[in-house]
Amino acid sequence: MDHIFPIVHVAGIRFDLATLTMIILTSIIVFVLAKLAVRNLSVTNPTKLQNFLEWVIEFVQNIIGTSMDLKKGRPYLMLGITLIMYIFVGDMLGLPIGIVTEAHHGASIFGMTLDLGGEEEAHIAWWKSPTADIGVTGALTIIVILLTHIEGLRLNTKHYLKHYIEPHWGFLPLALIKEVSKPLSLALRLYGNIFAGEVMIGVILQLGIWGTPALVVWQGFSVFIGAIQAFVFCMLTMVYMSQAIVHEEHGEH
Amino acid sequence: MGALALVAAAIVFGLGALGAGIGNGLIVGRTVEGISRQPELRGTLQTTMFIGVALVEALPVIALVLAFIFYGEA
């Protein structure tokens, strides 16, 4: 909590420059990874990167297969792969590096003044995971939830609209609460895990040299948590998608 | 409200940790039972356990973020 993030106000909107640069960096890394993996594609003699990407694709196919029929789920394979790769790279990015600069009141970058929260001078952190910002996780969640609603309306209209009042219209408030809590929990879960991990890294760093074993243990744990959260986000996406588009399976009503 | 914010941070995270501990303990305990009953399902049960832990830990982690916010307000 010693350091703050470079916040600028442009046209009344609050922008976090560290998050913006890290979003772009993560996108570039995932894109370069994917591009390099499909160079010299070969069935009989795959390169290591092609092998790795094929493993990722099969992994996501497995995730889709556990929640819905693969024929119905085929269109969402790319969504799942993008989500899991982006979130995983984003989670890992904030762990090894930290860039902190000092700034005084009135400091500005590219002509925009930094918001130091009223202090005279502050330490500004420029490198963090993009998913450690509620804006990024919220955006990913909005994309996913909007997709589930749109696909549910498009592919499964009658059942999708009816499931709010099945099995009894008295369940409507609960169904509405579910529609609110799904996006909230999806966004806050990823945000909380990664943000808390980074704050802990900052706290452990304050111990100086004596914090090294604790830092090693915590970094290892953070890698584990980052991977699990990427997997859970992708899996919950597929579960919500299957709940929206596959409703005829329940034959009891 | 400086001091009360610190108390709020402590309470919110203490209760969150309690919930996380009990919840995770139940999940892992049942998974160990399941593995002991059917050792060939070890992979599936482990994967489901990790998913369950991530889901159960969502709210205590939100409590942790709230505790950091309260601590910053103090």
Tab-separated table of C-alpha atoms in Angstrom:
chain	number	residue	atom	x	y	z
A	1	MET	CA	0.000	0.000	0.000
A	2	ASP	CA	3.059	2.189	-0.095
A	3	HIS	CA	2.697	2.903	-3.776
A	4	ILE	CA	-0.144	4.150	-5.901
A	5	PHE	CA	-0.861	3.729	-9.578
A	6	PRO	CA	-0.449	6.394	-12.268
A	7	ILE	CA	-3.939	7.780	-12.567
A	8	VAL	CA	-4.766	10.584	-14.962
A	9	HIS	CA	-8.059	12.314	-15.519
A	10	VAL	CA	-8.832	12.910	-19.175
A	11	ALA	CA	-12.161	14.494	-20.077
A	12	GLY	CA	-13.423	13.667	-16.604
A	13	ILE	CA	-12.699	9.939	-16.902
A	14	ARG	CA	-10.200	8.224	-14.660
A	15	PHE	CA	-7.523	6.287	-16.572
A	16	ASP	CA	-4.934	4.067	-14.983
A	17	LEU	CA	-1.878	4.262	-17.234
A	18	ALA	CA	-0.221	1.184	-15.752
A	19	THR	CA	-3.314	-0.906	-16.502
A	20	LEU	CA	-3.570	0.456	-20.033
A	21	THR	CA	0.038	-0.350	-20.903
A	22	MET	CA	-0.210	-3.796	-19.314
A	23	ILE	CA	-3.398	-4.622	-21.226
A	24	ILE	CA	-1.640	-3.788	-24.493
A	25	LEU	CA	1.462	-5.720	-23.449
A	26	THR	CA	-0.558	-8.812	-22.547
A	27	SER	CA	-2.417	-8.670	-25.837
A	28	ILE	CA	0.867	-8.373	-27.745
A	29	ILE	CA	2.390	-11.308	-25.864
A	30	VAL	CA	-0.600	-13.597	-26.470
A	31	PHE	CA	-0.737	-12.572	-30.131
A	32	VAL	CA	2.981	-13.169	-30.691
A	33	LEU	CA	2.723	-16.540	-28.915
A	34	ALA	CA	-0.150	-17.606	-31.147
A	35	LYS	CA	1.515	-16.304	-34.306
A	36	LEU	CA	4.813	-18.055	-33.591
A	37	ALA	CA	3.046	-21.317	-32.824
A	38	VAL	CA	1.337	-21.551	-36.214
A	39	ARG	CA	4.484	-20.920	-38.210
A	40	ASN	CA	5.499	-24.016	-40.203
A	41	LEU	CA	2.466	-26.011	-39.170
A	42	SER	CA	3.083	-29.712	-39.599
A	43	VAL	CA	1.096	-32.808	-38.744
A	44	THR	CA	4.010	-35.232	-38.666
A	45	ASN	CA	6.684	-33.029	-37.155
A	46	PRO	CA	5.176	-30.369	-34.911
A	47	THR	CA	7.361	-27.772	-33.265
A	48	LYS	CA	7.293	-27.473	-29.488
A	49	LEU	CA	5.179	-24.328	-29.563
A	50	GLN	CA	2.664	-25.928	-31.919
A	51	ASN	CA	2.478	-28.898	-29.562
A	52	PHE	CA	1.850	-26.606	-26.621
A	53	LEU	CA	-0.916	-24.699	-28.405
A	54	GLU	CA	-2.554	-27.964	-29.471
A	55	TRP	CA	-2.512	-29.012	-25.817
A	56	VAL	CA	-4.211	-25.725	-24.869
A	57	ILE	CA	-6.878	-26.270	-27.510
A	58	GLU	CA	-7.553	-29.801	-26.280
A	59	PHE	CA	-7.668	-28.551	-22.690
A	60	VAL	CA	-10.326	-25.971	-23.553
A	61	GLN	CA	-12.220	-28.567	-25.591
A	62	ASN	CA	-12.267	-30.696	-22.447
A	63	ILE	CA	-13.642	-27.802	-20.435
A	64	ILE	CA	-16.394	-27.228	-22.988
A	65	GLY	CA	-17.095	-30.957	-23.124
A	66	THR	CA	-17.763	-31.180	-19.399
A	67	SER	CA	-20.566	-28.620	-19.514
A	68	MET	CA	-22.182	-28.989	-22.909
A	69	ASP	CA	-22.343	-31.183	-25.967
A	70	LEU	CA	-19.261	-30.496	-28.096
A	71	LYS	CA	-21.299	-29.999	-31.248
A	72	LYS	CA	-23.186	-27.142	-29.601
A	73	GLY	CA	-20.060	-25.821	-27.976
A	74	ARG	CA	-17.830	-25.684	-31.040
A	75	PRO	CA	-18.439	-21.962	-31.750
A	76	TYR	CA	-17.221	-21.046	-28.270
A	77	LEU	CA	-13.871	-22.827	-28.512
A	78	MET	CA	-12.056	-19.680	-29.670
A	79	LEU	CA	-13.678	-17.651	-26.887
A	80	GLY	CA	-12.456	-20.149	-24.318
A	81	ILE	CA	-8.921	-20.279	-25.722
A	82	THR	CA	-8.651	-16.489	-25.853
A	83	LEU	CA	-9.972	-16.088	-22.320
A	84	ILE	CA	-7.736	-18.691	-20.768
A	85	MET	CA	-4.574	-17.537	-22.551
A	86	TYR	CA	-5.188	-13.857	-21.922
A	87	ILE	CA	-6.060	-14.272	-18.245
A	88	PHE	CA	-3.180	-16.669	-17.628
A	89	VAL	CA	-0.578	-14.402	-19.249
A	90	GLY	CA	-2.125	-11.410	-17.489
A	91	ASP	CA	-1.953	-13.106	-14.102
A	92	MET	CA	1.658	-14.144	-14.561
A	93	LEU	CA	2.884	-10.796	-15.846
A	94	GLY	CA	2.659	-8.889	-12.578
A	95	LEU	CA	4.690	-11.359	-10.552
A	96	PRO	CA	8.350	-11.121	-11.532
A	97	ILE	CA	8.789	-7.405	-12.155
A	98	GLY	CA	8.034	-4.200	-10.332
A	99	ILE	CA	8.796	-0.707	-11.571
A	100	VAL	CA	8.363	2.075	-9.027
A	101	THR	CA	9.149	5.733	-9.634
A	102	GLU	CA	8.890	8.781	-7.446
A	103	ALA	CA	6.696	11.662	-8.418
A	104	HIS	CA	6.074	15.042	-6.878
A	105	HIS	CA	2.951	17.104	-6.828
A	106	GLY	CA	2.202	18.437	-10.251
A	107	ALA	CA	4.129	15.767	-12.134
A	108	SER	CA	2.776	15.109	-15.572
A	109	ILE	CA	3.248	12.617	-18.356
A	110	PHE	CA	2.577	13.413	-22.015
A	111	GLY	CA	0.951	16.600	-20.846
A	112	MET	CA	-1.564	14.962	-18.489
A	113	THR	CA	-1.083	15.611	-14.773
A	114	LEU	CA	-0.844	12.585	-12.538
A	115	ASP	CA	-3.349	12.333	-9.725
A	116	LEU	CA	-1.333	11.748	-6.557
A	117	GLY	CA	-4.382	11.554	-4.316
A	118	GLY	CA	-3.667	14.856	-2.669
A	119	GLU	CA	-0.189	13.920	-1.404
A	120	GLU	CA	2.871	16.038	-2.010
A	121	GLU	CA	4.927	13.173	-3.363
A	122	ALA	CA	4.280	9.492	-3.905
A	123	HIS	CA	5.799	6.303	-5.209
A	124	ILE	CA	4.125	5.254	-8.399
A	125	ALA	CA	4.060	1.636	-9.564
A	126	TRP	CA	4.074	1.200	-13.315
A	127	TRP	CA	4.057	-2.587	-13.686
A	128	LYS	CA	1.202	-4.787	-12.516
A	129	SER	CA	-1.071	-7.509	-13.774
A	130	PRO	CA	-3.855	-6.142	-15.951
A	131	THR	CA	-6.282	-8.455	-14.167
A	132	ALA	CA	-5.447	-6.767	-10.878
A	133	ASP	CA	-7.728	-3.930	-11.973
A	134	ILE	CA	-11.496	-4.171	-11.567
A	135	GLY	CA	-11.892	-2.403	-14.908
A	136	VAL	CA	-10.235	-5.237	-16.824
A	137	THR	CA	-11.970	-8.095	-15.021
A	138	GLY	CA	-15.245	-6.211	-15.221
A	139	ALA	CA	-14.808	-5.771	-18.971
A	140	LEU	CA	-14.083	-9.477	-19.467
A	141	THR	CA	-17.119	-10.319	-17.359
A	142	ILE	CA	-19.381	-7.945	-19.272
A	143	ILE	CA	-18.268	-9.531	-22.554
A	144	VAL	CA	-18.963	-13.041	-21.252
A	145	ILE	CA	-22.313	-12.291	-19.600
A	146	LEU	CA	-23.528	-10.248	-22.575
A	147	LEU	CA	-22.584	-13.154	-24.837
A	148	THR	CA	-24.533	-15.627	-22.703
A	149	HIS	CA	-27.650	-13.451	-22.776
A	150	ILE	CA	-27.383	-12.768	-26.503
A	151	GLU	CA	-26.727	-16.407	-27.383
A	152	GLY	CA	-29.528	-17.521	-25.080
A	153	LEU	CA	-31.961	-15.132	-26.745
A	154	ARG	CA	-30.743	-16.032	-30.216
A	155	LEU	CA	-30.545	-19.808	-29.989
A	156	ASN	CA	-32.970	-20.792	-27.312
A	157	THR	CA	-35.434	-17.930	-27.122
A	158	LYS	CA	-38.541	-19.611	-25.707
A	159	HIS	CA	-36.818	-21.648	-23.023
A	160	TYR	CA	-34.416	-18.852	-22.137
A	161	LEU	CA	-37.223	-16.409	-21.453
A	162	LYS	CA	-39.299	-19.043	-19.702
A	163	HIS	CA	-36.602	-20.228	-17.326
A	164	TYR	CA	-37.031	-17.140	-15.203
A	165	ILE	CA	-40.509	-18.233	-14.146
A	166	GLU	CA	-39.947	-21.989	-14.105
A	167	PRO	CA	-40.810	-24.004	-12.069
A	168	HIS	CA	-42.987	-21.367	-10.399
A	169	TRP	CA	-43.325	-17.611	-10.929
A	170	GLY	CA	-42.480	-17.109	-7.258
A	171	PHE	CA	-38.892	-17.967	-8.133
A	172	LEU	CA	-38.517	-14.800	-10.205
A	173	PRO	CA	-36.747	-12.714	-7.504
A	174	LEU	CA	-34.251	-15.524	-6.970
A	175	ALA	CA	-33.619	-15.788	-10.705
A	176	LEU	CA	-33.044	-12.031	-10.898
A	177	ILE	CA	-30.650	-12.149	-7.958
A	178	LYS	CA	-28.812	-14.940	-9.727
A	179	GLU	CA	-28.473	-12.804	-12.863
A	180	VAL	CA	-26.932	-10.024	-10.763
A	181	SER	CA	-24.668	-12.180	-8.635
A	182	LYS	CA	-23.227	-14.165	-11.546
A	183	PRO	CA	-21.372	-11.247	-13.178
A	184	LEU	CA	-20.476	-9.691	-9.821
A	185	SER	CA	-18.885	-12.839	-8.465
A	186	LEU	CA	-17.164	-13.624	-11.771
A	187	ALA	CA	-15.479	-10.215	-11.917
A	188	LEU	CA	-14.687	-9.873	-8.223
A	189	ARG	CA	-13.285	-13.384	-7.892
A	190	LEU	CA	-10.563	-12.820	-10.487
A	191	TYR	CA	-9.906	-9.234	-9.366
A	192	GLY	CA	-9.691	-10.099	-5.672
A	193	ASN	CA	-7.363	-13.059	-6.102
A	194	ILE	CA	-4.838	-11.273	-8.309
A	195	PHE	CA	-5.019	-7.877	-6.565
A	196	ALA	CA	-4.615	-9.381	-3.096
A	197	GLY	CA	-1.652	-11.406	-4.344
A	198	GLU	CA	0.063	-8.271	-5.606
A	199	VAL	CA	-0.580	-6.350	-2.378
A	200	MET	CA	0.951	-9.245	-0.449
A	201	ILE	CA	4.034	-9.090	-2.689
A	202	GLY	CA	4.315	-5.398	-1.846
A	203	VAL	CA	3.993	-6.125	1.882
A	204	ILE	CA	6.604	-8.915	1.775
A	205	LEU	CA	9.003	-6.666	-0.150
A	206	GLN	CA	8.913	-4.238	2.755
A	207	LEU	CA	10.766	-6.844	4.825
A	208	GLY	CA	13.797	-6.337	2.638
A	209	ILE	CA	16.349	-9.136	2.508
A	210	TRP	CA	14.679	-11.106	5.311
A	211	GLY	CA	11.565	-11.565	3.262
A	212	THR	CA	13.250	-13.614	0.522
A	213	PRO	CA	12.012	-17.115	1.572
A	214	ALA	CA	8.523	-15.720	2.134
A	215	LEU	CA	8.678	-14.047	-1.291
A	216	VAL	CA	9.720	-17.275	-2.990
A	217	VAL	CA	6.872	-19.194	-1.356
A	218	TRP	CA	4.347	-16.469	-2.119
A	219	GLN	CA	5.420	-16.151	-5.770
A	220	GLY	CA	5.004	-19.903	-6.213
A	221	PHE	CA	1.573	-19.766	-4.625
A	222	SER	CA	0.626	-16.817	-6.825
A	223	VAL	CA	1.569	-18.714	-9.987
A	224	PHE	CA	-0.706	-21.535	-8.818
A	225	ILE	CA	-3.564	-19.164	-7.973
A	226	GLY	CA	-3.214	-17.295	-11.287
A	227	ALA	CA	-3.431	-20.527	-13.258
A	228	ILE	CA	-6.416	-21.797	-11.257
A	229	GLN	CA	-8.296	-18.508	-11.619
A	230	ALA	CA	-7.774	-18.478	-15.395
A	231	PHE	CA	-9.078	-22.048	-15.576
A	232	VAL	CA	-12.072	-21.286	-13.334
A	233	PHE	CA	-12.993	-18.152	-15.323
A	234	CYS	CA	-12.974	-20.094	-18.586
A	235	MET	CA	-14.904	-22.977	-17.049
A	236	LEU	CA	-17.570	-20.739	-15.523
A	237	THR	CA	-17.932	-18.993	-18.892
A	238	MET	CA	-18.698	-22.346	-20.495
A	239	VAL	CA	-21.051	-23.347	-17.666
A	240	TYR	CA	-23.049	-20.101	-17.951
A	241	MET	CA	-23.110	-20.461	-21.733
A	242	SER	CA	-24.415	-24.009	-21.477
A	243	GLN	CA	-27.059	-22.910	-18.963
A	244	ALA	CA	-28.251	-20.281	-21.444
A	245	ILE	CA	-28.285	-22.271	-24.644
A	246	VAL	CA	-29.006	-25.849	-23.593
A	247	HIS	CA	-32.307	-25.932	-21.813
A	248	GLU	CA	-34.231	-28.665	-23.576
A	249	GLU	CA	-32.118	-31.331	-21.868
A	250	HIS	CA	-34.151	-31.136	-18.672
A	251	GLY	CA	-37.110	-33.244	-19.730
A	252	GLU	CA	-38.932	-33.267	-16.395
A	253	HIS	CA	-40.915	-30.098	-17.008
B	1	MET	CA	-13.223	7.164	11.686
B	2	GLY	CA	-9.603	6.083	11.620
B	3	ALA	CA	-9.517	3.479	14.368
B	4	LEU	CA	-12.922	1.997	13.567
B	5	ALA	CA	-11.802	1.398	9.986
B	6	LEU	CA	-8.959	-0.776	11.288
B	7	VAL	CA	-11.395	-2.745	13.451
B	8	ALA	CA	-13.663	-3.163	10.424
B	9	ALA	CA	-10.746	-4.443	8.346
B	10	ALA	CA	-9.842	-6.967	11.041
B	11	ILE	CA	-13.400	-8.216	11.475
B	12	VAL	CA	-14.131	-8.503	7.751
B	13	PHE	CA	-11.022	-10.478	7.015
B	14	GLY	CA	-11.158	-12.581	10.173
B	15	LEU	CA	-14.643	-13.815	9.349
B	16	GLY	CA	-13.660	-14.303	5.719
B	17	ALA	CA	-10.668	-16.426	6.736
B	18	LEU	CA	-12.918	-18.476	9.019
B	19	GLY	CA	-15.298	-19.143	6.162
B	20	ALA	CA	-12.489	-19.997	3.755
B	21	GLY	CA	-10.873	-22.357	6.251
B	22	ILE	CA	-14.056	-24.256	7.040
B	23	GLY	CA	-15.182	-24.382	3.419
B	24	ASN	CA	-11.858	-25.532	2.010
B	25	GLY	CA	-11.478	-28.064	4.809
B	26	LEU	CA	-14.831	-29.622	3.978
B	27	ILE	CA	-14.059	-29.716	0.254
B	28	VAL	CA	-10.637	-31.312	0.584
B	29	GLY	CA	-11.843	-33.704	3.256
B	30	ARG	CA	-14.635	-35.001	1.069
B	31	THR	CA	-12.249	-35.266	-1.876
B	32	VAL	CA	-9.845	-37.374	0.170
B	33	GLU	CA	-12.764	-39.590	1.174
B	34	GLY	CA	-13.798	-39.918	-2.451
B	35	ILE	CA	-10.286	-40.805	-3.544
B	36	SER	CA	-10.046	-43.424	-0.829
B	37	ARG	CA	-13.270	-45.009	-1.997
B	38	GLN	CA	-12.352	-45.038	-5.702
B	39	PRO	CA	-8.635	-44.511	-6.295
B	40	GLU	CA	-9.049	-44.693	-10.069
B	41	LEU	CA	-11.025	-41.410	-10.086
B	42	ARG	CA	-8.148	-39.497	-8.525
B	43	GLY	CA	-7.580	-37.167	-11.495
B	44	THR	CA	-11.222	-36.161	-11.895
B	45	LEU	CA	-11.717	-35.672	-8.175
B	46	GLN	CA	-8.596	-33.537	-7.892
B	47	THR	CA	-9.695	-31.294	-10.753
B	48	THR	CA	-13.154	-30.879	-9.237
B	49	MET	CA	-11.551	-30.108	-5.881
B	50	PHE	CA	-9.510	-27.270	-7.330
B	51	ILE	CA	-12.556	-25.831	-9.042
B	52	GLY	CA	-14.487	-26.066	-5.778
B	53	VAL	CA	-11.709	-24.369	-3.817
B	54	ALA	CA	-11.536	-21.497	-6.313
B	55	LEU	CA	-15.302	-21.003	-6.123
B	56	VAL	CA	-15.523	-21.188	-2.343
B	57	GLU	CA	-12.570	-18.836	-1.909
B	58	ALA	CA	-14.187	-16.144	-4.057
B	59	LEU	CA	-16.060	-14.438	-1.224
B	60	PRO	CA	-13.227	-14.541	1.345
B	61	VAL	CA	-10.965	-12.990	-1.307
B	62	ILE	CA	-13.522	-10.230	-1.823
B	63	ALA	CA	-13.439	-9.789	1.980
B	64	LEU	CA	-9.649	-9.461	1.704
B	65	VAL	CA	-9.958	-6.692	-0.883
B	66	LEU	CA	-12.463	-4.908	1.377
B	67	ALA	CA	-10.022	-5.230	4.273
B	68	PHE	CA	-7.325	-3.571	2.179
B	69	ILE	CA	-9.735	-0.762	1.286
B	70	PHE	CA	-10.673	-0.210	4.935
B	71	TYR	CA	-7.018	-0.333	5.960
B	72	GLY	CA	-6.228	2.322	3.385
B	73	GLU	CA	-9.008	4.541	4.708
B	74	ALA	CA	-7.638	4.489	8.249
